[in-house]
Coordinates of C-alpha atoms in Angstrom, one line a residue:
Chain A
M1 CA 149.8 23.9 -68.2
K2 CA 146.2 24.8 -69.0
P3 CA 144.0 24.7 -65.9
N4 CA 141.2 22.3 -65.9
F5 CA 137.8 24.1 -66.4
E6 CA 136.1 21.9 -63.8
E7 CA 138.8 22.6 -61.2
Q8 CA 138.4 26.3 -61.8
I9 CA 134.6 26.0 -61.2
K10 CA 135.2 24.0 -58.0
A11 CA 137.6 26.7 -56.7
F12 CA 135.2 29.4 -57.5
V13 CA 132.3 27.6 -55.7
S14 CA 134.3 27.1 -52.5
V15 CA 135.4 30.7 -52.5
L16 CA 131.8 31.7 -52.9
A17 CA 130.7 29.4 -50.1
I18 CA 133.3 30.8 -47.7
F19 CA 132.2 34.3 -48.6
L20 CA 128.5 33.5 -48.0
L21 CA 129.4 32.0 -44.7
L22 CA 131.3 35.1 -43.6
M23 CA 128.4 37.3 -44.7
L24 CA 126.0 35.1 -42.7
V25 CA 128.1 35.4 -39.6
L26 CA 128.5 39.2 -40.1
F27 CA 124.9 40.0 -40.7
G28 CA 123.7 37.5 -38.1
G29 CA 126.0 39.1 -35.6
L30 CA 124.8 42.6 -36.5
F31 CA 121.2 41.5 -36.4
Y32 CA 121.7 40.0 -32.9
V33 CA 123.4 43.2 -31.6
A34 CA 120.8 45.5 -33.1
N35 CA 117.9 43.4 -31.7
R36 CA 119.3 42.5 -28.3
K37 CA 116.8 43.5 -25.7
P38 CA 118.1 46.4 -23.7
K39 CA 118.2 45.9 -19.9
S40 CA 114.9 47.2 -18.6
H41 CA 115.4 50.1 -16.2
V42 CA 112.2 49.2 -14.4
E43 CA 113.8 45.9 -13.3
E44 CA 116.6 47.9 -11.6
V45 CA 114.1 49.7 -9.3
P46 CA 115.3 48.8 -5.8
V47 CA 111.7 48.8 -4.6
E48 CA 111.3 45.1 -5.2
D49 CA 114.5 44.4 -3.2
S50 CA 113.4 46.5 -0.3
V51 CA 110.1 44.6 -0.1
E52 CA 112.0 41.3 -0.2
D53 CA 114.5 42.5 2.4
F54 CA 111.9 44.0 4.8
D55 CA 112.8 41.4 7.4
K56 CA 116.5 42.0 7.2
V57 CA 118.3 42.4 10.5
E58 CA 121.9 43.7 10.8
N59 CA 123.8 44.0 14.1
G60 CA 120.6 43.5 16.0
I61 CA 118.8 46.4 14.2
H62 CA 115.9 45.9 11.8
V63 CA 117.2 47.6 8.7
A64 CA 114.0 48.8 7.2
T65 CA 112.7 50.6 10.3
G66 CA 115.7 51.0 12.6
F67 CA 114.0 49.2 15.5
I68 CA 116.0 46.9 17.9
D69 CA 115.3 43.3 16.9
D70 CA 113.6 41.7 19.8
K71 CA 110.4 40.0 20.9
G72 CA 107.4 42.2 20.2
M73 CA 109.1 44.2 17.4
Q74 CA 106.7 43.0 14.7
A75 CA 103.6 44.0 16.7
T76 CA 105.3 47.4 17.3
I77 CA 106.0 47.9 13.6
Q78 CA 102.4 47.0 12.7
N79 CA 100.7 49.2 15.2
C80 CA 103.2 52.1 15.7
T81 CA 104.3 53.0 12.2
A82 CA 101.0 53.4 10.3
C83 CA 100.7 57.1 11.1
H84 CA 104.3 58.2 12.0
S85 CA 107.7 56.8 11.3
A86 CA 109.7 54.4 13.4
K87 CA 112.1 57.3 14.1
L88 CA 109.6 59.0 16.4
V89 CA 109.6 55.9 18.6
T90 CA 113.3 55.0 18.4
Q91 CA 114.6 58.5 19.4
N92 CA 112.5 58.5 22.6
R93 CA 113.3 56.9 26.0
M94 CA 110.4 56.2 28.4
S95 CA 109.5 54.0 31.3
R96 CA 106.7 51.5 30.9
E97 CA 104.3 54.0 32.5
G98 CA 105.6 56.7 30.1
W99 CA 105.0 54.5 27.0
K100 CA 101.6 53.4 28.3
A101 CA 100.7 57.1 28.8
T102 CA 101.9 57.9 25.3
I103 CA 99.7 55.1 23.8
V104 CA 96.7 56.4 25.8
W105 CA 97.3 60.0 24.6
M106 CA 97.5 58.8 21.0
Q107 CA 94.3 56.8 21.5
E108 CA 92.5 59.8 23.0
T109 CA 93.7 62.5 20.6
Q110 CA 95.5 61.0 17.5
N111 CA 93.1 58.2 16.3
L112 CA 95.2 55.3 17.5
W113 CA 93.1 52.2 17.7
D114 CA 92.7 49.8 20.7
L115 CA 95.9 47.6 20.6
G116 CA 94.0 44.6 22.2
T117 CA 96.3 41.7 23.0
N118 CA 99.2 43.4 21.2
E119 CA 99.4 46.1 23.9
E120 CA 101.2 43.9 26.4
P121 CA 104.0 42.7 24.0
I122 CA 104.4 46.2 22.6
L123 CA 104.8 47.7 26.1
N124 CA 107.2 45.0 27.1
Y125 CA 109.3 45.6 23.9
L126 CA 109.4 49.4 24.3
S127 CA 110.1 49.5 28.0
K128 CA 112.9 47.0 27.7
N129 CA 114.6 48.4 24.6
Y130 CA 113.8 52.1 24.8
A131 CA 114.1 52.7 28.6
P132 CA 115.6 56.0 29.9
T133 CA 119.1 56.1 31.3
D134 CA 120.2 58.7 33.8
K135 CA 121.9 61.5 32.0
G136 CA 122.5 63.9 34.9
R137 CA 122.2 67.6 34.6
R138 CA 124.8 68.0 31.8
Q139 CA 126.6 65.3 29.9
N140 CA 130.2 65.3 28.6
L141 CA 130.6 66.7 25.1
E142 CA 130.9 64.1 22.5
V143 CA 133.2 64.9 19.6
A144 CA 132.3 63.0 16.4
E145 CA 135.7 63.8 14.8
W146 CA 138.7 65.9 15.8
Y147 CA 140.1 67.9 12.9
E148 CA 142.9 70.4 12.4
L149 CA 141.9 74.0 12.3
N150 CA 144.2 76.3 10.4
Chain B
M1 CA 119.4 58.4 -14.1
E2 CA 117.3 61.2 -13.0
R3 CA 114.3 60.1 -11.2
R4 CA 111.9 62.4 -13.0
K5 CA 112.9 61.0 -16.4
F6 CA 112.8 57.6 -15.1
T7 CA 109.3 57.8 -13.7
Q8 CA 108.0 59.2 -17.0
K9 CA 109.0 55.9 -18.5
L10 CA 107.0 53.9 -16.0
S11 CA 103.8 52.5 -17.1
L12 CA 100.7 53.0 -15.0
A13 CA 100.8 49.2 -14.3
T14 CA 104.3 49.5 -13.0
M15 CA 103.4 52.5 -10.8
A16 CA 100.4 50.5 -9.5
G17 CA 102.9 47.7 -8.7
I18 CA 105.2 50.0 -6.7
L19 CA 102.4 51.8 -5.0
G20 CA 100.7 48.5 -4.1
T21 CA 97.4 49.9 -5.4
E22 CA 95.6 50.8 -8.6
V23 CA 96.1 54.3 -9.8
V24 CA 92.5 55.4 -10.1
F25 CA 91.9 57.9 -13.0
G26 CA 95.5 57.1 -14.0
H27 CA 94.6 57.7 -17.6
K28 CA 93.8 61.3 -16.7
M29 CA 97.1 61.8 -15.0
P30 CA 99.2 64.5 -16.8
Q31 CA 102.2 63.1 -18.6
N32 CA 104.8 64.9 -16.4
Y33 CA 103.0 64.2 -13.1
F34 CA 103.9 61.5 -10.8
P35 CA 102.1 60.5 -7.6
V36 CA 103.4 61.7 -4.3
G37 CA 104.0 58.2 -3.2
L38 CA 106.7 57.9 -5.9
Q39 CA 108.3 61.3 -5.2
D40 CA 112.0 61.4 -4.5
P41 CA 112.4 60.0 -1.0
D42 CA 115.7 61.7 -0.5
P43 CA 114.7 64.5 2.0
F44 CA 117.8 66.5 1.2
K45 CA 116.9 66.8 -2.5
L46 CA 113.2 67.0 -1.7
F47 CA 113.6 70.0 0.5
N48 CA 116.9 71.4 -0.9
K49 CA 118.7 70.7 2.4
D50 CA 122.4 70.3 3.1
K51 CA 123.5 66.7 3.5
E52 CA 124.8 67.5 7.0
M53 CA 121.3 68.3 8.2
V54 CA 120.0 65.6 10.6
V55 CA 116.7 63.9 10.0
L56 CA 114.9 63.2 13.3
N57 CA 111.7 62.0 11.8
D58 CA 110.5 61.2 8.2
K59 CA 106.8 61.0 8.9
P60 CA 106.2 63.7 9.7
W61 CA 109.3 65.4 8.4
N62 CA 111.5 66.8 11.2
M63 CA 115.1 67.9 10.5
E64 CA 117.6 70.0 12.3
A65 CA 120.9 71.8 11.7
K66 CA 124.1 71.4 13.6
A67 CA 125.7 74.4 15.3
H68 CA 128.4 74.9 12.7
L69 CA 125.9 74.9 9.8
L70 CA 124.2 78.0 11.3
N71 CA 127.2 80.3 10.8
D72 CA 125.5 82.5 8.2
D73 CA 124.2 85.9 9.4
I74 CA 120.9 85.1 7.6
T75 CA 120.0 81.4 7.6
P76 CA 119.7 80.0 4.1
N77 CA 117.0 77.4 3.4
K78 CA 119.5 74.6 3.2
Y79 CA 120.4 75.0 6.9
M80 CA 116.9 75.8 8.2
F81 CA 115.3 73.2 10.5
I82 CA 112.0 71.6 9.6
R83 CA 109.4 70.9 12.2
N84 CA 106.2 69.5 11.0
N85 CA 103.3 68.1 13.0
G86 CA 101.3 66.8 10.0
K87 CA 101.6 66.1 6.3
I88 CA 102.8 68.8 4.0
P89 CA 99.9 69.9 1.7
E90 CA 99.9 68.6 -1.9
N91 CA 99.0 70.2 -5.2
I92 CA 99.1 73.8 -4.0
D93 CA 97.4 76.2 -6.5
V94 CA 98.7 79.7 -5.7
S95 CA 96.1 81.3 -8.0
K96 CA 93.3 79.9 -5.8
W97 CA 95.0 80.4 -2.4
T98 CA 93.0 82.5 0.0
L99 CA 93.3 83.8 3.6
T100 CA 90.1 84.1 5.6
I101 CA 89.9 86.2 8.8
D102 CA 87.1 85.1 11.0
G103 CA 86.4 84.4 14.7
E104 CA 84.2 85.8 17.5
S105 CA 86.0 89.1 17.6
V106 CA 85.9 90.2 13.9
K107 CA 83.1 92.6 12.8
N108 CA 82.6 90.6 9.6
P109 CA 84.6 87.7 8.3
K110 CA 86.6 88.5 5.2
T111 CA 88.5 86.5 2.6
Y112 CA 91.5 87.7 0.7
A113 CA 93.1 86.2 -2.4
L114 CA 96.8 85.8 -2.0
D115 CA 97.4 88.3 -4.8
E116 CA 95.1 90.8 -3.1
L117 CA 97.1 90.6 0.1
K118 CA 100.3 91.3 -1.7
R119 CA 98.8 94.1 -3.7
R120 CA 96.7 96.0 -1.1
F121 CA 99.0 96.1 1.9
T122 CA 102.5 97.6 2.5
K123 CA 105.3 95.0 2.3
H124 CA 107.8 94.7 5.2
T125 CA 111.0 92.7 5.5
Y126 CA 112.5 91.6 8.8
Q127 CA 115.1 89.1 9.9
L128 CA 113.2 87.0 12.4
T129 CA 114.5 84.4 14.8
L130 CA 112.4 81.2 14.9
E131 CA 113.3 78.6 17.4
C132 CA 111.3 75.4 18.1
G133 CA 110.0 75.4 21.7
G134 CA 111.6 71.9 22.1
N135 CA 115.1 72.9 20.8
G136 CA 117.5 71.2 23.2
R137 CA 115.0 68.6 24.4
S138 CA 117.4 65.7 24.0
E139 CA 119.3 66.8 27.1
F140 CA 116.5 66.6 29.6
N141 CA 116.7 64.1 32.4
P142 CA 114.4 62.2 32.9
P143 CA 113.9 62.4 29.1
A144 CA 111.0 64.2 27.6
K145 CA 108.7 62.8 24.9
G146 CA 108.9 64.1 21.4
N147 CA 111.5 64.8 18.7
Q148 CA 114.9 64.8 20.4
W149 CA 116.2 68.2 19.2
T150 CA 119.8 69.0 20.1
V151 CA 120.8 72.6 19.3
G152 CA 119.8 73.0 15.6
A153 CA 116.1 73.8 15.7
V154 CA 116.7 77.6 15.3
S155 CA 117.0 79.9 12.3
C156 CA 117.0 83.5 11.5
A157 CA 115.9 84.1 7.9
E158 CA 114.7 87.3 6.2
W159 CA 110.9 87.2 5.9
T160 CA 108.9 89.5 3.6
G161 CA 105.2 90.0 3.9
V162 CA 102.4 92.2 5.1
Q163 CA 101.8 93.1 8.7
L164 CA 99.0 91.0 10.3
R165 CA 98.0 94.2 12.0
D166 CA 97.2 96.0 8.7
V167 CA 95.0 93.1 7.6
L168 CA 93.2 92.8 11.0
E169 CA 92.5 96.6 10.9
D170 CA 91.2 96.3 7.4
V171 CA 88.8 93.5 8.5
G172 CA 87.8 95.4 11.7
I173 CA 88.2 93.7 15.1
N174 CA 86.2 94.2 18.2
P175 CA 87.8 95.4 21.5
D176 CA 87.1 92.1 23.1
A177 CA 89.7 90.3 21.0
V178 CA 92.1 88.3 23.1
Y179 CA 94.0 85.9 20.9
I180 CA 94.5 84.9 17.3
G181 CA 94.6 81.3 16.2
Y182 CA 95.8 80.1 12.8
H183 CA 94.4 77.3 10.6
A184 CA 96.4 75.8 7.7
A185 CA 96.3 73.4 4.8
D186 CA 98.6 70.6 6.3
T187 CA 96.8 67.3 7.0
H188 CA 96.6 65.0 10.0
L189 CA 99.0 62.0 10.1
S190 CA 96.1 59.6 10.7
G191 CA 94.5 60.8 7.5
D192 CA 91.4 62.0 9.4
P193 CA 90.2 65.1 7.4
R194 CA 88.3 66.4 10.5
K195 CA 91.6 66.7 12.5
E196 CA 94.0 69.6 12.3
P197 CA 97.7 68.7 12.9
I198 CA 98.3 72.0 14.7
S199 CA 96.4 75.2 15.1
R200 CA 98.2 77.6 17.5
G201 CA 98.4 81.3 17.9
V202 CA 99.4 84.3 19.9
P203 CA 97.8 87.0 22.2
I204 CA 96.4 89.9 20.3
A205 CA 99.2 92.2 21.5
K206 CA 101.8 90.0 19.8
A207 CA 99.6 89.8 16.7
M208 CA 99.6 93.6 16.4
Q209 CA 103.4 94.0 16.6
N210 CA 105.2 95.5 13.6
E211 CA 107.2 92.4 13.1
T212 CA 104.3 89.9 13.1
L213 CA 104.0 89.1 9.4
L214 CA 101.8 87.3 6.9
A215 CA 104.9 86.3 4.9
F216 CA 105.0 85.2 1.3
S217 CA 108.7 85.2 0.8
M218 CA 111.8 84.0 2.6
N219 CA 115.3 85.3 1.8
G220 CA 113.9 87.1 -1.3
K221 CA 112.2 84.0 -2.8
D222 CA 108.9 82.2 -2.5
I223 CA 108.8 80.4 0.9
P224 CA 110.1 76.9 0.4
L225 CA 107.3 74.2 0.5
A226 CA 108.5 72.7 3.8
H227 CA 108.5 76.2 5.4
G228 CA 104.9 77.1 4.6
F229 CA 104.6 78.0 0.9
P230 CA 102.7 80.1 -0.2
L231 CA 101.8 81.9 3.0
R232 CA 103.1 81.8 6.6
L233 CA 102.3 83.6 9.8
V234 CA 105.7 84.6 11.3
C235 CA 105.9 85.5 15.0
G236 CA 109.6 86.0 15.7
G237 CA 111.0 85.4 19.2
W238 CA 108.1 83.0 20.2
P239 CA 108.1 79.2 19.9
A240 CA 108.2 78.6 16.1
S241 CA 105.0 76.6 16.4
T242 CA 103.1 80.0 16.7
S243 CA 104.3 80.7 13.1
G244 CA 101.7 78.7 11.3
K245 CA 102.7 77.4 7.9
W246 CA 100.5 76.9 4.8
L247 CA 98.2 79.5 6.3
T248 CA 94.6 79.6 5.2
R249 CA 92.7 81.2 8.0
I250 CA 93.2 83.3 11.1
S251 CA 90.5 83.3 13.8
V252 CA 90.3 86.4 16.0
R253 CA 89.2 85.0 19.3
N254 CA 87.5 86.5 22.4
K255 CA 89.4 83.9 24.5
V256 CA 92.7 82.1 24.5
H257 CA 92.7 80.1 21.2
D258 CA 91.8 76.5 21.8
G259 CA 93.1 74.9 18.6
E260 CA 95.1 71.7 18.3
K261 CA 98.3 71.8 20.5
M262 CA 97.2 74.9 22.4
G263 CA 96.0 72.8 25.4
G264 CA 97.2 69.8 27.5
S265 CA 100.9 69.9 27.9
S266 CA 101.7 71.1 24.3
Y267 CA 104.0 74.1 24.2
R268 CA 103.4 74.6 28.0
V269 CA 105.6 74.4 31.0
P270 CA 104.6 74.0 34.7
C271 CA 103.2 77.3 36.0
E272 CA 105.2 76.7 39.1
T273 CA 108.6 75.1 38.8
V274 CA 108.8 71.4 39.6
A275 CA 111.4 68.8 40.6
P276 CA 112.7 66.7 37.6
G277 CA 110.3 63.9 36.8
T278 CA 107.2 65.4 38.5
K279 CA 103.9 64.6 37.0
V280 CA 102.0 67.8 36.4
D281 CA 98.3 68.1 35.7
D282 CA 97.2 69.9 32.6
E283 CA 95.5 72.7 34.5
N284 CA 98.9 73.5 36.1
M285 CA 100.6 74.0 32.8
C286 CA 101.0 77.5 31.3
I287 CA 101.5 78.5 27.7
I288 CA 105.1 79.4 26.6
E289 CA 105.3 83.0 25.2
S290 CA 108.6 84.6 24.5
M291 CA 111.6 82.2 24.1
P292 CA 114.4 82.6 26.7
V293 CA 117.9 84.1 26.1
K294 CA 120.2 81.8 24.2
S295 CA 123.3 81.6 22.0
L296 CA 125.2 79.3 19.7
I297 CA 128.9 79.2 18.8
T298 CA 128.7 78.6 15.0
F299 CA 132.4 78.7 14.3
P300 CA 134.5 76.7 14.7
K301 CA 132.8 73.3 14.6
S302 CA 133.3 71.4 17.9
G303 CA 136.4 69.2 17.8
A304 CA 139.0 71.7 16.5
L305 CA 142.7 70.9 17.0
I306 CA 144.8 74.1 17.1
K307 CA 148.5 74.6 17.4
N308 CA 150.2 75.7 20.5
G309 CA 150.2 79.5 20.7
Q310 CA 147.5 79.9 17.9
T311 CA 144.6 82.2 18.8
L312 CA 141.1 81.0 18.1
Q313 CA 138.5 83.2 16.5
I314 CA 135.0 82.2 17.5
N315 CA 131.8 83.6 16.2
G316 CA 128.1 82.9 16.6
H317 CA 124.6 84.3 17.2
A318 CA 122.6 85.2 20.3
W319 CA 118.9 85.9 20.7
A320 CA 116.5 86.6 23.5
G321 CA 112.9 86.1 22.4
E322 CA 111.1 89.4 22.7
L323 CA 114.1 91.0 24.2
E324 CA 117.6 92.0 23.0
V325 CA 120.8 90.5 24.0
S326 CA 122.9 93.1 25.9
K327 CA 126.0 91.1 26.8
M328 CA 127.8 88.1 25.3
E329 CA 130.6 86.2 27.1
Y330 CA 132.8 83.2 26.7
S331 CA 134.7 81.0 29.2
I332 CA 137.5 78.5 28.6
D333 CA 137.7 77.3 32.2
F334 CA 134.3 75.7 32.8
G335 CA 132.8 79.0 33.9
S336 CA 135.4 80.0 36.4
T337 CA 136.2 83.2 34.5
W338 CA 134.2 85.0 31.8
H339 CA 135.4 87.3 29.0
N340 CA 133.4 89.6 26.8
C341 CA 132.7 88.9 23.1
S342 CA 132.0 91.7 20.7
L343 CA 128.3 91.8 20.0
K344 CA 126.4 93.5 17.2
E345 CA 123.1 95.2 17.4
P346 CA 120.2 93.3 15.8
S347 CA 119.4 94.3 12.3
N348 CA 115.8 94.7 13.5
R349 CA 113.9 93.8 16.6
L350 CA 113.6 89.9 17.0
A351 CA 116.6 89.2 14.8
W352 CA 119.5 87.3 16.2
Q353 CA 122.7 89.2 17.0
H354 CA 126.2 88.2 15.9
F355 CA 129.1 87.9 18.2
K356 CA 132.8 87.1 17.9
A357 CA 135.9 86.8 20.1
S358 CA 139.5 86.0 19.8
I359 CA 140.7 83.5 22.3
S360 CA 144.2 82.7 23.6
F361 CA 144.8 79.5 25.5
P362 CA 147.4 79.4 28.3
K363 CA 148.9 76.0 27.4
K364 CA 148.4 72.7 25.6
G365 CA 145.4 70.6 26.6
Y366 CA 141.7 70.0 26.3
Y367 CA 139.4 73.0 26.5
E368 CA 135.7 73.6 26.3
V369 CA 134.6 77.0 25.0
W370 CA 131.3 78.0 26.7
A371 CA 129.1 80.8 25.5
R372 CA 126.7 82.8 27.7
A373 CA 124.3 85.5 26.6
T374 CA 122.6 88.0 28.9
D375 CA 119.3 89.7 27.9
S376 CA 118.3 93.3 28.4
Q377 CA 116.6 92.4 31.6
G378 CA 119.7 90.8 33.1
Q379 CA 118.7 87.2 32.6
S380 CA 121.7 84.9 31.6
Q381 CA 121.9 81.4 30.2
P382 CA 122.3 78.7 32.8
M383 CA 125.4 76.4 32.7
V384 CA 123.4 73.3 33.4
L385 CA 119.9 72.4 32.3
P386 CA 117.2 74.9 33.3
G387 CA 114.0 73.9 35.0
W388 CA 112.9 70.5 34.1
N389 CA 109.4 70.3 32.5
P390 CA 107.4 67.3 31.3
K391 CA 107.7 68.1 27.6
G392 CA 111.3 69.2 27.6
Y393 CA 110.9 72.8 26.4
L394 CA 113.1 75.9 26.8
N395 CA 116.5 74.4 27.3
N396 CA 118.7 77.4 27.0
A397 CA 121.7 76.0 28.8
C398 CA 125.0 77.5 27.5
H399 CA 126.4 76.1 24.2
R400 CA 129.8 74.4 24.4
I401 CA 132.4 73.4 21.9
A402 CA 135.4 71.1 22.5
V403 CA 138.9 72.4 21.5
K404 CA 142.3 70.8 21.9
M405 CA 145.6 72.8 21.8
V406 CA 148.2 70.4 20.6

């Protein structure tokens, strides 16, 4: 049976349409992949996070500075970490008189400013949270980790 | 991603965002330069230190070793403690670095270019023990103010430089010279340009010793930045604070040097011994000179479990300030009995000495190995803390490690 010419044309057109559709999907996809905006590395900088998390407290410790979270901590951070790090404070243990003497020494020799009404809460905070304990003349050895020596 | 590559990709605007301030003259900034505020905050990478080093303070930088990290005969940079009083100088230009010798007791002040110092004077190399005056401070009771050093603020590196004596003789000093005081390029924490973080020194007799160097290299390389690049005064056997880093000037004084941290209670102990906790007036505090006799067991690390019947090899170093160590002993019974270690001669005066011993334990149990050095004048290390002093200096109590025989 001789095929109808019109039907042949119809079949050809539909094949062509499917082909064009496939091409559109293919090139459209390639175009999308090629032009997809790469993730900006700048956005990955953790600096922004650390700014947002400055107030974060874990297990009673202010994560950004290492200070014990307690009343007076903010005033202590603001006044005591401009010149030196928090570590210089947190590794020391002093009585209230000792902390007061240290503040006076810094004011006399190290350009520390007058703490004004902040001095009282700072001294309260330091003498409560960073007070000396009696260590005796020699402490027991602390072993971080026992290990086998061969 | 490497931080350096990463920062190159940052725009000035982004940098300004991170720094919280505009980068003035940012357009003139060289392409590969990034501001100090953005520099790698990892101190181990920044200073090429081992990850096991302990950061006591990050502003200013203070870092110490642990006993077992100090096992090398000559301390490499990665295990060398850092003690800074101020901020490390930035943008050092070696070609423009000079050293000025001035003060009341020089005939005429004189300035040398770094190159000239290296070229004109004979070079000398010595292994020199540098220990922070406050090493061991953390044990004092009542506690003493400052960085709470445990045992690791000591090193013995190989320093190369010219003798300070040669340079002072070239300048010409008067017979009334009493002391030298150093000045350096580090800057005060408060940012006040008129303040020096530290400016200490030594009596003229110490300055004139063979081993007192104007050093420009450490362990055969340029001195690392944190240890005083490009020029450091090195006074072995004395508190390491007398070994001024980033050296720019030495003043020859006709009196005891009165620079920053020479007076008050800094690097001073009570002239007469006091009961723990006593308040001592500044005028009754005397300057520390030679460091006392001391030793460290650097192998094994504390906490070793050994098998029943196994002998334990220990080794370590001993030093005695200006003096030599003449005897080294260990005890495994809390000081009831003492046994000799073999002890080497120092490779030169003021170098630490190496000791070792082979220990047998009588039966299973918990032991402490205690180490005790005795100097050439018969002074030994105490078993408990030595004389309490307000700033917690000179703790030379015997070093101990814990061992279990299982």
